[in-house]
Short mmCIF file of C-alpha atoms and ligand atoms in Angstrom, two decimals:
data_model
loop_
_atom_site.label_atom_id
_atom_site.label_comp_id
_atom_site.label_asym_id
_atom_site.label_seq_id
_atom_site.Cartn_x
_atom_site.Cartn_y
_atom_site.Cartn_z
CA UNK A 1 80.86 86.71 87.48
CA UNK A 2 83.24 84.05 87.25
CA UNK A 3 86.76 85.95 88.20
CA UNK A 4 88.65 82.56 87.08
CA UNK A 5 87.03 82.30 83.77
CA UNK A 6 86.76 85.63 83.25
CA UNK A 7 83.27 85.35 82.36
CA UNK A 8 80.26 87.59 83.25
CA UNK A 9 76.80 86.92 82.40
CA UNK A 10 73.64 88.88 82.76
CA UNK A 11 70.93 86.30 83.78
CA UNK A 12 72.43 83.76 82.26
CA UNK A 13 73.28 85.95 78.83
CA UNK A 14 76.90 86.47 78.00
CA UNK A 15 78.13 89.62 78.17
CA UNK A 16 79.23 89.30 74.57
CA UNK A 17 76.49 88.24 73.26
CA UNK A 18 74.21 91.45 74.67
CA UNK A 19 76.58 93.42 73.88
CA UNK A 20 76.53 92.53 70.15
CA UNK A 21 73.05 91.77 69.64
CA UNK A 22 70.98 93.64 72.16
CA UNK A 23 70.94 97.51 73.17
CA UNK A 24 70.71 98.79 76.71
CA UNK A 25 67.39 98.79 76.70
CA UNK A 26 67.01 95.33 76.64
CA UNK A 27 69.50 94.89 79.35
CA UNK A 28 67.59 97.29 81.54
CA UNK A 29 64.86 95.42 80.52
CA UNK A 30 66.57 92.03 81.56
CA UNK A 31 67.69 93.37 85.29
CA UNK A 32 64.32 94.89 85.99
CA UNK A 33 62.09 91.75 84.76
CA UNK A 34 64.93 88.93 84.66
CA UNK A 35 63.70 87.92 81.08
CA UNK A 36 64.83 89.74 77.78
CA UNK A 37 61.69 91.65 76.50
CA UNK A 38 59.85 90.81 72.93
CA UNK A 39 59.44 93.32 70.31
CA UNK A 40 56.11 94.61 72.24
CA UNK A 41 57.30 94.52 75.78
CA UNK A 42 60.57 96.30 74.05
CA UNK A 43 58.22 99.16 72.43
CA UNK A 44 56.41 99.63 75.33
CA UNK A 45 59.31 100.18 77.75
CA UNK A 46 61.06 102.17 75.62
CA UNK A 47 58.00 104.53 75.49
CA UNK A 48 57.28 104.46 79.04
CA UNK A 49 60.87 105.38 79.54
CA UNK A 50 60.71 108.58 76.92
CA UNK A 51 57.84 109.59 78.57
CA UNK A 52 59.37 109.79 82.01
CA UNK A 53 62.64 111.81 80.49
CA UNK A 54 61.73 115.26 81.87
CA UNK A 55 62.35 116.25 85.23
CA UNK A 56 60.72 118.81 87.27
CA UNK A 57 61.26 122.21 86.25
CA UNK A 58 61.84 123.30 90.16
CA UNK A 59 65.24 120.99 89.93
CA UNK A 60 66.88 123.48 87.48
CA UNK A 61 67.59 125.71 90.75
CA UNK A 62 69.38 122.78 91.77
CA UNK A 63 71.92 122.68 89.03
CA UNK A 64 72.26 126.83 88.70
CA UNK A 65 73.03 126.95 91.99
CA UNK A 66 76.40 124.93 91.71
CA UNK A 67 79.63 126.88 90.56
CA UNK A 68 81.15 127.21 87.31
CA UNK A 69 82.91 124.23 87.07
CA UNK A 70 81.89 122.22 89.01
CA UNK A 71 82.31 118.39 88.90
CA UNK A 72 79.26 116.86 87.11
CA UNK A 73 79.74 113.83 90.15
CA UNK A 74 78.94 116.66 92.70
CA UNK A 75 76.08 117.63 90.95
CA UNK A 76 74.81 114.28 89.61
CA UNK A 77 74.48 113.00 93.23
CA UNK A 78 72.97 116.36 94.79
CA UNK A 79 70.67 116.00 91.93
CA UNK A 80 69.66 112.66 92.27
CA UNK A 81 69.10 112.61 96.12
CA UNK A 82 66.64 115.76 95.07
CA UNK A 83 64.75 113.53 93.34
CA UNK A 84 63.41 111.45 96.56
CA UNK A 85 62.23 115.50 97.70
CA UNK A 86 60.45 116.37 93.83
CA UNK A 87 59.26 112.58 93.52
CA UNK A 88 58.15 111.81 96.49
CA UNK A 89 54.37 111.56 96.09
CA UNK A 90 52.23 108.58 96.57
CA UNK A 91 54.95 106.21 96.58
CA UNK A 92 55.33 104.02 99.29
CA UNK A 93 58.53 102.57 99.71
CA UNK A 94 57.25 99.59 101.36
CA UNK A 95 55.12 98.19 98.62
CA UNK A 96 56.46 96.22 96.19
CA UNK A 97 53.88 97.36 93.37
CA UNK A 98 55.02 100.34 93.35
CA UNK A 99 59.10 99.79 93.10
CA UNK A 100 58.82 99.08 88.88
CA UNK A 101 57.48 102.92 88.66
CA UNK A 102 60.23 104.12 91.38
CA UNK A 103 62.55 102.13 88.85
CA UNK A 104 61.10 103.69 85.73
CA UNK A 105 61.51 106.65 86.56
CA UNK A 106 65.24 107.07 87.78
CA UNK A 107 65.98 105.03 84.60
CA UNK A 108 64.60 107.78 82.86
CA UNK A 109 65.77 110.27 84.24
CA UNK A 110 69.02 110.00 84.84
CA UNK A 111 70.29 110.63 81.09
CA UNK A 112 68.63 114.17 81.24
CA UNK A 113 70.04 114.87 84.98
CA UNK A 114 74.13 113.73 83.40
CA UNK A 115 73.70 116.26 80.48
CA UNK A 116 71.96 118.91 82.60
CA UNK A 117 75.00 118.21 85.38
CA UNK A 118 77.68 118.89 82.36
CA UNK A 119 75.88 121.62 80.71
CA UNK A 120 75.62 123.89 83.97
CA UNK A 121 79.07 122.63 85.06
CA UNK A 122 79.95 124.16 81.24
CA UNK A 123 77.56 127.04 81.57
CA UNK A 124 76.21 126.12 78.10
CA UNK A 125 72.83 126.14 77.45
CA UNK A 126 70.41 123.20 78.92
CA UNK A 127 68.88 121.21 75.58
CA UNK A 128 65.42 119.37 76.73
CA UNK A 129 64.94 115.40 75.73
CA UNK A 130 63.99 114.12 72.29
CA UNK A 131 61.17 112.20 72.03
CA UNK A 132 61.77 111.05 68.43
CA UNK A 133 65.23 109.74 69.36
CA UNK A 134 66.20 106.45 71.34
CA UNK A 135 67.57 106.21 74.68
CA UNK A 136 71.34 106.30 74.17
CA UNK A 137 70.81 108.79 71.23
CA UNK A 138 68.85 111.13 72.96
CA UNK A 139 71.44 111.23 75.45
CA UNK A 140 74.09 112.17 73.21
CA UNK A 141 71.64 114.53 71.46
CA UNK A 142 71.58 116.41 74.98
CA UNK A 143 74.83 116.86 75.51
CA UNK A 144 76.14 117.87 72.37
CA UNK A 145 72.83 119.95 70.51
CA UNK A 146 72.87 123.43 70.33
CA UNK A 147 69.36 125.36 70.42
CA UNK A 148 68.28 125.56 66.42
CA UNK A 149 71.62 123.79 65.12
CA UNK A 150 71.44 120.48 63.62
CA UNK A 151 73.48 117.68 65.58
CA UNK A 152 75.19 114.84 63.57
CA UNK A 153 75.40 111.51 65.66
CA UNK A 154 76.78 109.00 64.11
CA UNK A 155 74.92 105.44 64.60
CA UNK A 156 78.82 104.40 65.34
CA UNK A 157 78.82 106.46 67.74
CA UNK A 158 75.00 105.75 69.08
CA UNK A 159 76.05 102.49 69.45
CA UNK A 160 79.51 102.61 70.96
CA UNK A 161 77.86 104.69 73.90
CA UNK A 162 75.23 102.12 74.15
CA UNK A 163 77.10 99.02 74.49
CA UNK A 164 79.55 100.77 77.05
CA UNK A 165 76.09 101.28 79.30
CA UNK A 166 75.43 97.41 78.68
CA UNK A 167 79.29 96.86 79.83
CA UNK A 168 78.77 98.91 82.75
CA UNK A 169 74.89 97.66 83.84
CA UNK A 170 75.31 95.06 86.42
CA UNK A 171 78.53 94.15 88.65
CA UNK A 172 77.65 92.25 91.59
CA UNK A 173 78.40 93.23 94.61
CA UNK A 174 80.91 96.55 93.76
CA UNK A 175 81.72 98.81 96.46
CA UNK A 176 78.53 101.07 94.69
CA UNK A 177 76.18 98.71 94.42
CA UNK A 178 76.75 97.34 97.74
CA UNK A 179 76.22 100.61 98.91
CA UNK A 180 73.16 101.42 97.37
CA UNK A 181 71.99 97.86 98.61
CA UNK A 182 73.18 98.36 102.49
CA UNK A 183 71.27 102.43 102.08
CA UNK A 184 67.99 100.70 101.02
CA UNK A 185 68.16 98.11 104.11
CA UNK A 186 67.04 100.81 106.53
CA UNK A 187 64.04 101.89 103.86
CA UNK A 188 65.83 104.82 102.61
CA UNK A 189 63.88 106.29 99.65
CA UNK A 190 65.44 104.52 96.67
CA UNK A 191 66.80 107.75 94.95
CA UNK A 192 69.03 108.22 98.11
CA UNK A 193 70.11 104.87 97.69
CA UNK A 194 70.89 105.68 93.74
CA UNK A 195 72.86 108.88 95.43
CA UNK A 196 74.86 106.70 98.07
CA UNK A 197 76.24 104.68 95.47
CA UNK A 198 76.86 107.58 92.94
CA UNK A 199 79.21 108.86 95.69
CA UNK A 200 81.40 105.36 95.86
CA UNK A 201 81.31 105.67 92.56
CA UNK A 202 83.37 108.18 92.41
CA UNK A 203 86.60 107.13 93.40
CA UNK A 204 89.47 106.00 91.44
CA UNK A 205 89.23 102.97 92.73
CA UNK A 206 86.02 102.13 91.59
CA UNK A 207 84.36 104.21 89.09
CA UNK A 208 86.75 106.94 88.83
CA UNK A 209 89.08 104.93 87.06
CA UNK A 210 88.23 105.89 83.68
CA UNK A 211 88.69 109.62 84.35
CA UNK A 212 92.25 108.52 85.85
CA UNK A 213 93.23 106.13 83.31
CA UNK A 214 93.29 108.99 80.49
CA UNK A 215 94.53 111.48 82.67
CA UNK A 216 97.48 108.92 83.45
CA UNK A 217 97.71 108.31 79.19
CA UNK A 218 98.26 112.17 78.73
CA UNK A 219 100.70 112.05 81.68
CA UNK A 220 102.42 109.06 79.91
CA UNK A 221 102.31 111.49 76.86
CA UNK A 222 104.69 109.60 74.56
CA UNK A 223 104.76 105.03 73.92
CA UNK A 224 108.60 106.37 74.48
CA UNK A 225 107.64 106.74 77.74
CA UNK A 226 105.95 103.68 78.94
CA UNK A 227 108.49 101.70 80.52
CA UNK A 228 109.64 104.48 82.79
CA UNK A 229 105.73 104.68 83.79
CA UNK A 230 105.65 100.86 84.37
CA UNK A 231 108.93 101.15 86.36
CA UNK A 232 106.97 103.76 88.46
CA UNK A 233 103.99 101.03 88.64
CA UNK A 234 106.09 98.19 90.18
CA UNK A 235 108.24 100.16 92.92
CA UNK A 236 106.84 99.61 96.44
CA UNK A 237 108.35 103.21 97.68
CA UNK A 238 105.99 105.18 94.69
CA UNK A 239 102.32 105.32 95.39
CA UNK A 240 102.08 105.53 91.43
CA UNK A 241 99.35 102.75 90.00
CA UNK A 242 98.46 102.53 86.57
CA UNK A 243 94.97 103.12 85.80
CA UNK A 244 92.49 100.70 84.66
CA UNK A 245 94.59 97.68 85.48
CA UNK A 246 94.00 95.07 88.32
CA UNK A 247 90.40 93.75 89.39
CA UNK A 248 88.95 92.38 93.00
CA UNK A 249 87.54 89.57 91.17
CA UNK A 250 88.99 88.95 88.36
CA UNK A 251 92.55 87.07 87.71
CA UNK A 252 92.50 85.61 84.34
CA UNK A 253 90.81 88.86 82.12
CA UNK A 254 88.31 91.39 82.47
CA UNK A 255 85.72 89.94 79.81
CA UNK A 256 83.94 93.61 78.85
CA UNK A 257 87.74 94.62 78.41
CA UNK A 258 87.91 92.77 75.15
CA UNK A 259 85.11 93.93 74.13
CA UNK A 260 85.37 97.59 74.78
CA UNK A 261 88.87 97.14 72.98
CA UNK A 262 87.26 96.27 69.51
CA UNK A 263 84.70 98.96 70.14
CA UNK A 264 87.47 101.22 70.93
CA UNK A 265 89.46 100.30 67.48
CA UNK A 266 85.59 100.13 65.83
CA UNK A 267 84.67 103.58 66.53
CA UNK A 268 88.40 105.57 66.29
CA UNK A 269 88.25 104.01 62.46
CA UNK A 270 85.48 105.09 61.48
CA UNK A 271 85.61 108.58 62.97
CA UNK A 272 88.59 108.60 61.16
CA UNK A 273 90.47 109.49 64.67
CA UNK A 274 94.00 108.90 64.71
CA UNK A 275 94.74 109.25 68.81
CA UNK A 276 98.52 108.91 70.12
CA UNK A 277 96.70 107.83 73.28
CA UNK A 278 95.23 104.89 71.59
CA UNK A 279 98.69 103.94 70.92
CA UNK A 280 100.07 104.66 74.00
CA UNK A 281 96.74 102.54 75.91
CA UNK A 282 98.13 99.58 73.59
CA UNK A 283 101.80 99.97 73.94
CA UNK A 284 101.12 100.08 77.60
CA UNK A 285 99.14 96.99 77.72
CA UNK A 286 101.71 95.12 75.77
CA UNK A 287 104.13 95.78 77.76
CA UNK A 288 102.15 94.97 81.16
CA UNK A 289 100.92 91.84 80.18
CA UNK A 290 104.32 90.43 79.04
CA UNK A 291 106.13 91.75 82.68
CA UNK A 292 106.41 89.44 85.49
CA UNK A 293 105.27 91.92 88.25
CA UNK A 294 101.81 92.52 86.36
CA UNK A 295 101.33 88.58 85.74
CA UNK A 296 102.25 87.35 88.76
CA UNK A 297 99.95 89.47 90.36
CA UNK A 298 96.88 88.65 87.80
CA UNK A 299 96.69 92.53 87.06
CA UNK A 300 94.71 92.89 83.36
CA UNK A 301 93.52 95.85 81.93
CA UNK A 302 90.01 95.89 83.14
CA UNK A 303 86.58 97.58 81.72
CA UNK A 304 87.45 101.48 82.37
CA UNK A 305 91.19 101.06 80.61
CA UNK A 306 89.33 101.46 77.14
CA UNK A 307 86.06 103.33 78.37
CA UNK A 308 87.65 106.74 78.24
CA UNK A 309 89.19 106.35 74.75
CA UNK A 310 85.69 105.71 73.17
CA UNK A 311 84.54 108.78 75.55
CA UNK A 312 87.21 110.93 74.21
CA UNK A 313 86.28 110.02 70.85
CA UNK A 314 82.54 111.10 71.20
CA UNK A 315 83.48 114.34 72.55
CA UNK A 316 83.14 113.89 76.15
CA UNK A 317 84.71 116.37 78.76
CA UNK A 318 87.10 114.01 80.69
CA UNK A 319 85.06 114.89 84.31
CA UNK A 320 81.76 113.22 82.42
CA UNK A 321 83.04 110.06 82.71
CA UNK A 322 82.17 108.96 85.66
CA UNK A 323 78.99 110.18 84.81
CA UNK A 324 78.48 107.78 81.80
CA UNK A 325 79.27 104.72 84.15
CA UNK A 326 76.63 105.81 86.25
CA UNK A 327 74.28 105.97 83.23
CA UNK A 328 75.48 102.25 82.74
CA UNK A 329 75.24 101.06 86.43
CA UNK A 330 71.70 102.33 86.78
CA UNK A 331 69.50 98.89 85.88
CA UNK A 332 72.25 97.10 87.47
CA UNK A 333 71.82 99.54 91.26
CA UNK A 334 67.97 99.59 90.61
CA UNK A 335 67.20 95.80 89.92
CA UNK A 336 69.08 94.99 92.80
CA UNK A 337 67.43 97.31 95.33
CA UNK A 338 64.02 96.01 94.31
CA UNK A 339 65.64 92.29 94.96
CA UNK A 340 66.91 93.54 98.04
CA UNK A 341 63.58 95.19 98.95
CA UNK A 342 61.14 92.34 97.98
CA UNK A 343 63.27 89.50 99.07
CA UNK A 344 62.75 91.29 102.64
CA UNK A 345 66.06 91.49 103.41
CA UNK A 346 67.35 93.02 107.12
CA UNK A 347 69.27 95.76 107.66
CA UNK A 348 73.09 95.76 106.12
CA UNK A 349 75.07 95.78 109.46
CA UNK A 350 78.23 94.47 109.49
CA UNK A 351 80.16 94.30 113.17
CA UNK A 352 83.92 95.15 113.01
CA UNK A 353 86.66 93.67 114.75
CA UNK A 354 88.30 96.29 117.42
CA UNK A 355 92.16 96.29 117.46
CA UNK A 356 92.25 99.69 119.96
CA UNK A 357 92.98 99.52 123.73
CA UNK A 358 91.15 97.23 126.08
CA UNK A 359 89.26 98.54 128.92
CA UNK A 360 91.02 101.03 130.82
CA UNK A 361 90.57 103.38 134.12
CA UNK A 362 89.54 106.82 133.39
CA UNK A 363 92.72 109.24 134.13
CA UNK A 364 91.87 113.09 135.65
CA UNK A 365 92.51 115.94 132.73
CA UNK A 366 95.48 117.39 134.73
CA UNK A 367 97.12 113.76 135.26
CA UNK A 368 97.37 112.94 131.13
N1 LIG B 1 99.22 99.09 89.22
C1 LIG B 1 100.29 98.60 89.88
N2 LIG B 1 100.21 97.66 90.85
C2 LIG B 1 98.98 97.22 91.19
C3 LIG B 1 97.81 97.70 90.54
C4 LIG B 1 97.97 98.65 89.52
N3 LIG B 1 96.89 99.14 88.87
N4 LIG B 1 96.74 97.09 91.06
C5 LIG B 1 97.20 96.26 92.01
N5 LIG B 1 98.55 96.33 92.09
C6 LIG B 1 99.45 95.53 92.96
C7 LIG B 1 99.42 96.03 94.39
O1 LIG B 1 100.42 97.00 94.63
C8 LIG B 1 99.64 94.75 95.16
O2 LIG B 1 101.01 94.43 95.06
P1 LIG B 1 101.73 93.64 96.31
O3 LIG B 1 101.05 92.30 96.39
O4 LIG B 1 103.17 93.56 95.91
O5 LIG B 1 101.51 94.49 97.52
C9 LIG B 1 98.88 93.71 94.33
O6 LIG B 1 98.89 94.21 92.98
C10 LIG B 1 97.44 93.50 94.77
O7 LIG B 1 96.81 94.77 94.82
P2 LIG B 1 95.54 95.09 95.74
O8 LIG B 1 95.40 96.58 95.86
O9 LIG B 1 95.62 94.28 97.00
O10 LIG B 1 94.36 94.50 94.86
P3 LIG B 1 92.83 94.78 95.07
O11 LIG B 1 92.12 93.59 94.55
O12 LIG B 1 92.56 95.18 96.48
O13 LIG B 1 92.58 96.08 94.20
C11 LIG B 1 92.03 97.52 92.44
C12 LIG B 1 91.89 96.11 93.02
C13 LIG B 1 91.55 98.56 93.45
C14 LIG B 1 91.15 97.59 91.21
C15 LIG B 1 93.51 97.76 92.07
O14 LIG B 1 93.95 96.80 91.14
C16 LIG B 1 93.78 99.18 91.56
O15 LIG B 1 94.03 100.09 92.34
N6 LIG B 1 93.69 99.39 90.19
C17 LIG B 1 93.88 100.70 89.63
C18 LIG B 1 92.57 101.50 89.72
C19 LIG B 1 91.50 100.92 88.82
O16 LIG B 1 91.72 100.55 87.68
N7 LIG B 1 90.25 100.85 89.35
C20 LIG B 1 89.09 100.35 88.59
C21 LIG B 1 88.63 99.04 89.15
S1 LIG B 1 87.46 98.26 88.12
C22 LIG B 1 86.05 99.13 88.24
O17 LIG B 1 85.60 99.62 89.23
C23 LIG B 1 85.34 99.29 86.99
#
């Protein structure tokens, strides 16, 4: 990332340029072997990827043991971490041969685990992967299939969901990934790690952004009533922030922004979806980026601002999307545990700088 520039590459690939020419595949591909794949290597992972969909059967206790309505977060990450218990087998988490197949698999996985979190959290029944569909598509086929009806996905929308993962794959060192990195320093069992940094995920100011920034546009409910909303944004005594604007690193643009804009307008078109929020997301925008307390404070809408609008227009339950971030994130969390694992690095410790009392006698329980 360069926060300045607003540029973010992927081993040296611009983030544009994956995102329209490549699929997520070949981005997974990229963080897990640092070179783009050719048409073979493509095939093959792709295959070795469909074969590893399923999960045990034994995890479906898992997921029917959460409540109605549950968030598909809380059951993602219990899900996940019982992974490192029904995957634990032969796999040695000190040999680096063996970290591509721990990385296969959660890769894998994880589509089927998000649509089998959402479908118990909706108490609808689970649909099973697709062999004869791709990655992104199958996921999509999972979560909205019904047994014996026929499902129409769009390519559109096949390949708005996929370049939203490719947005979302890699991010430095985010509060999630970090985590997942500083888990796998003491040897954890990587799926723990994966679990860790589903959890900081979570929270608005991370991940959970894109579930708050469409929450916000409803709250908004009207581009009449922007300006009262950004009033509520720049005064100091209102906690109020608006959602999906501001970044730690970067102060010029969010680069995937732009591009999840145009896949925003790309997909609403030709759904045919005419959504007041859209026009409220752009109102807003406009009239952030042209006020002095946004600009002299760098704030620019960043990735999740538009995320949930192409969400909302595939259909997705406002508590999955989190979920789909984490979908995106995986290659990105899993490619840098096994750099963190095979570069040998030592345990994430950092020390912390004590502001409390000094030193100080011990005073008798009756004499406080
Ligand atoms: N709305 C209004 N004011 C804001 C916003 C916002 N979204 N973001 C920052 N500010 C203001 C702060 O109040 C502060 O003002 P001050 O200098 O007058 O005190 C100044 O901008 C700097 O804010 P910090 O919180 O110090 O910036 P930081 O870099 O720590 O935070 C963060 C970044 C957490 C993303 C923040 O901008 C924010 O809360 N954004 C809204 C939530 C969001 O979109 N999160 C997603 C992040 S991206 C991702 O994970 C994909």
């Amino acid at each position: 990332i360069d926060g300045l520039k607003g540029e973010l590459m992927y081993r040296g690939y611009d983030i544009a340029y994956l995102a329209e020419n490549k699929t997520f595949i070949d981005v997974a591909y990229l963080l897990l072997n640092k070179e783009l794949p050719n048409k073979k290597q493509y095939d093959e992972f792709k295959l070795e990827l469909k074969k590893r969909s399923f999960i045990h059967e034994g995890m479906m206790k898992i997921f029917d043991a959460f409540p109605d309505k549950a968030h598909p977060m809380a059951i993602l990450q219990a899900a996940v971490s019982a992974l490192s218990a029904f995957y634990f087998d032969h796999l040695n988490m000190d040999k680096p041969e063996e970290y591509h197949e721990m990385a296969m698999r959660i890769i894998a996985k994880i589509p089927t685990i998000a649509a089998f979190s959402y479908r118990f959290s909706r108490g609808l029944p689970i649909i099973y992967p697709n062999l004869d569909r791709g990655f992104t598509e199958n996921f999509l086929y999972m979560m909205r299939s019904y047994p014996y009806e026929h499902v129409n996905l769009r390519p559109i929308e096949v390949k708005a969901l996929d370049t939203v993962f490719m947005l979302h794959a890699d991010h430095e060192q985010n509060a999630s990934t970090t985590t997942v990195r500083t888990v796998g320093s003491t040897h954890a069992h990587p799926y723990a790690c994966i679990a860790a940094g589903i959890g900081a995920l979570w929270g608005w100011a991370h991940g959970g952004a894109n579930e708050g920034v469409i929450r916000q546009l409803e709250q908004i409910g009207s581009v009449e009533n922007v300006d009262k909303y950004i009033a509520r944004a720049k005064d100091k005594n209102d906690p109020f922030r608006l959602m999906g604007f501001g970044h730690r690193v970067y102060k010029n643009f969010d680069p995937r922004a732009k591009i999840i804009k145009k896949a925003a307008d790309d997909v609403l078109h030709a759904l045919g979806i005419d959504d007041p929020i859209f026009d409220i997301a752009k109102h807003l925008e406009k009239v952030a980026l042209e006020d002095d307390y946004f600009k002299s404070r760098n704030l620019y809408p960043n990735v999740d601002f538009y995320s949930g609008i192409i969400y909302k227009a595939l259909g997705m339950h406002l508590e999955m999307f989190t979920v789909l971030f984490a979908i995106g994130r995986l290659p990105g969390w899993i490619a840098q545990w096994k750099e963190m694992r095979q570069g040998g690095e030592p345990i994430g410790r950092p020390r912390q700088i004590y502001t409390g009392a000094k030193e100080r006698a011990f005073v008798a329980l009756d004499k406080r």
